[in-house]
Amino acid sequence: GPWSDIVLGLLNGRYRDCEVILSKGVQIITRSLTLRHAVAIPSRYKDPDAVASRGFRHYFITPWRNHSAIGTADVMYRGNPDDFKITEEEIEALIREINESYPGAGLKREGVKLAFGGLRPVGKLARRYQIYDHQKVDGVAGLITAIGVKYTEARILAEKIIDLVFMKLRKGMPKALTAATPLHGGQIKRF
């Protein structure tokens, strides 16, 4: 993930350059702005920090447990993933842009119940997860790099990595339960 370049850098150049360029995503949870439907809000402003050149930002307001999840503000991230944090300026900027693009929101900083975010790869890696077997690529045995993109693909990415690990170890695979095991908190009565 976001640390792959740092970990691979420990091999003193004996690795395939994965060129992980990161985007910082920020979302907020507020009082409910929409009762039953998710909505997409086009921003009124061109995005000078756009990760992908789409012209204008779009924000999504999604109902979530009697609140609204709003985001994502994506900007390029340069720095160590260990230093990731969401700043007050980023929260205020997101609130301001939502209010300007959707005046009925009337959001205020004190109405933000939670701000969260993360780092994700952009560029060619942003389309689909990548798995690098460094034994095949660089001759480094026992090293596998996984770079994921979407939360919705995390389970299949984990399955493919575990399959590769057990194949390399020449051991029998234990029965996987992940395909039938819901994520914690996934027992949502009304979706």
Short mmCIF file of N, CA and C in Angstrom, two decimals, residues 32-38 62-68 185-191:
data_model
loop_
_atom_site.label_atom_id
_atom_site.label_comp_id
_atom_site.label_asym_id
_atom_site.label_seq_id
_atom_site.Cartn_x
_atom_site.Cartn_y
_atom_site.Cartn_z
N SER A 32 -27.85 14.38 9.14
CA SER A 32 -28.41 13.88 7.89
C SER A 32 -28.82 15.04 6.97
N LEU A 33 -28.28 15.02 5.75
CA LEU A 33 -28.66 16.03 4.75
C LEU A 33 -29.63 15.47 3.72
N THR A 34 -29.61 14.17 3.52
CA THR A 34 -30.53 13.50 2.61
C THR A 34 -31.11 12.31 3.36
N LEU A 35 -32.38 12.09 3.20
CA LEU A 35 -33.02 11.04 4.00
C LEU A 35 -32.77 9.64 3.49
N ARG A 36 -32.96 9.42 2.20
CA ARG A 36 -32.90 8.05 1.71
C ARG A 36 -31.99 7.85 0.51
N HIS A 37 -31.53 8.91 -0.09
CA HIS A 37 -30.80 8.76 -1.34
C HIS A 37 -29.43 9.42 -1.26
N ALA A 38 -28.48 8.81 -1.95
CA ALA A 38 -27.17 9.43 -2.12
C ALA A 38 -27.28 10.41 -3.27
N THR A 62 -23.98 10.76 1.16
CA THR A 62 -24.55 9.42 1.26
C THR A 62 -25.18 9.21 2.64
N PRO A 63 -26.43 8.75 2.69
CA PRO A 63 -27.02 8.45 3.99
C PRO A 63 -26.25 7.34 4.68
N TRP A 64 -25.99 7.52 5.97
CA TRP A 64 -25.27 6.51 6.74
C TRP A 64 -25.69 6.60 8.19
N ARG A 65 -26.46 5.60 8.65
CA ARG A 65 -26.87 5.48 10.05
C ARG A 65 -27.42 6.79 10.63
N ASN A 66 -28.40 7.34 9.95
CA ASN A 66 -29.07 8.57 10.35
C ASN A 66 -28.17 9.80 10.30
N HIS A 67 -27.09 9.72 9.56
CA HIS A 67 -26.18 10.84 9.33
C HIS A 67 -25.89 10.90 7.83
N SER A 68 -25.04 11.81 7.43
CA SER A 68 -24.57 11.86 6.05
C SER A 68 -23.06 11.72 6.03
N GLY A 185 -19.72 -5.09 11.56
CA GLY A 185 -20.61 -3.96 11.34
C GLY A 185 -21.41 -4.06 10.06
N GLY A 186 -21.22 -5.16 9.31
CA GLY A 186 -21.89 -5.31 8.02
C GLY A 186 -23.31 -5.81 8.10
N GLN A 187 -23.82 -6.04 9.28
CA GLN A 187 -25.18 -6.53 9.43
C GLN A 187 -26.13 -5.32 9.42
N ILE A 188 -26.26 -4.70 8.28
CA ILE A 188 -27.11 -3.50 8.16
C ILE A 188 -28.50 -3.95 7.78
N LYS A 189 -29.50 -3.58 8.58
CA LYS A 189 -30.86 -4.03 8.33
C LYS A 189 -31.47 -3.36 7.09
N ARG A 190 -31.26 -2.06 6.93
CA ARG A 190 -31.81 -1.35 5.77
C ARG A 190 -30.64 -0.69 5.04
N PHE A 191 -30.40 -1.14 3.82
CA PHE A 191 -29.27 -0.58 3.08
C PHE A 191 -29.78 0.45 2.10
#
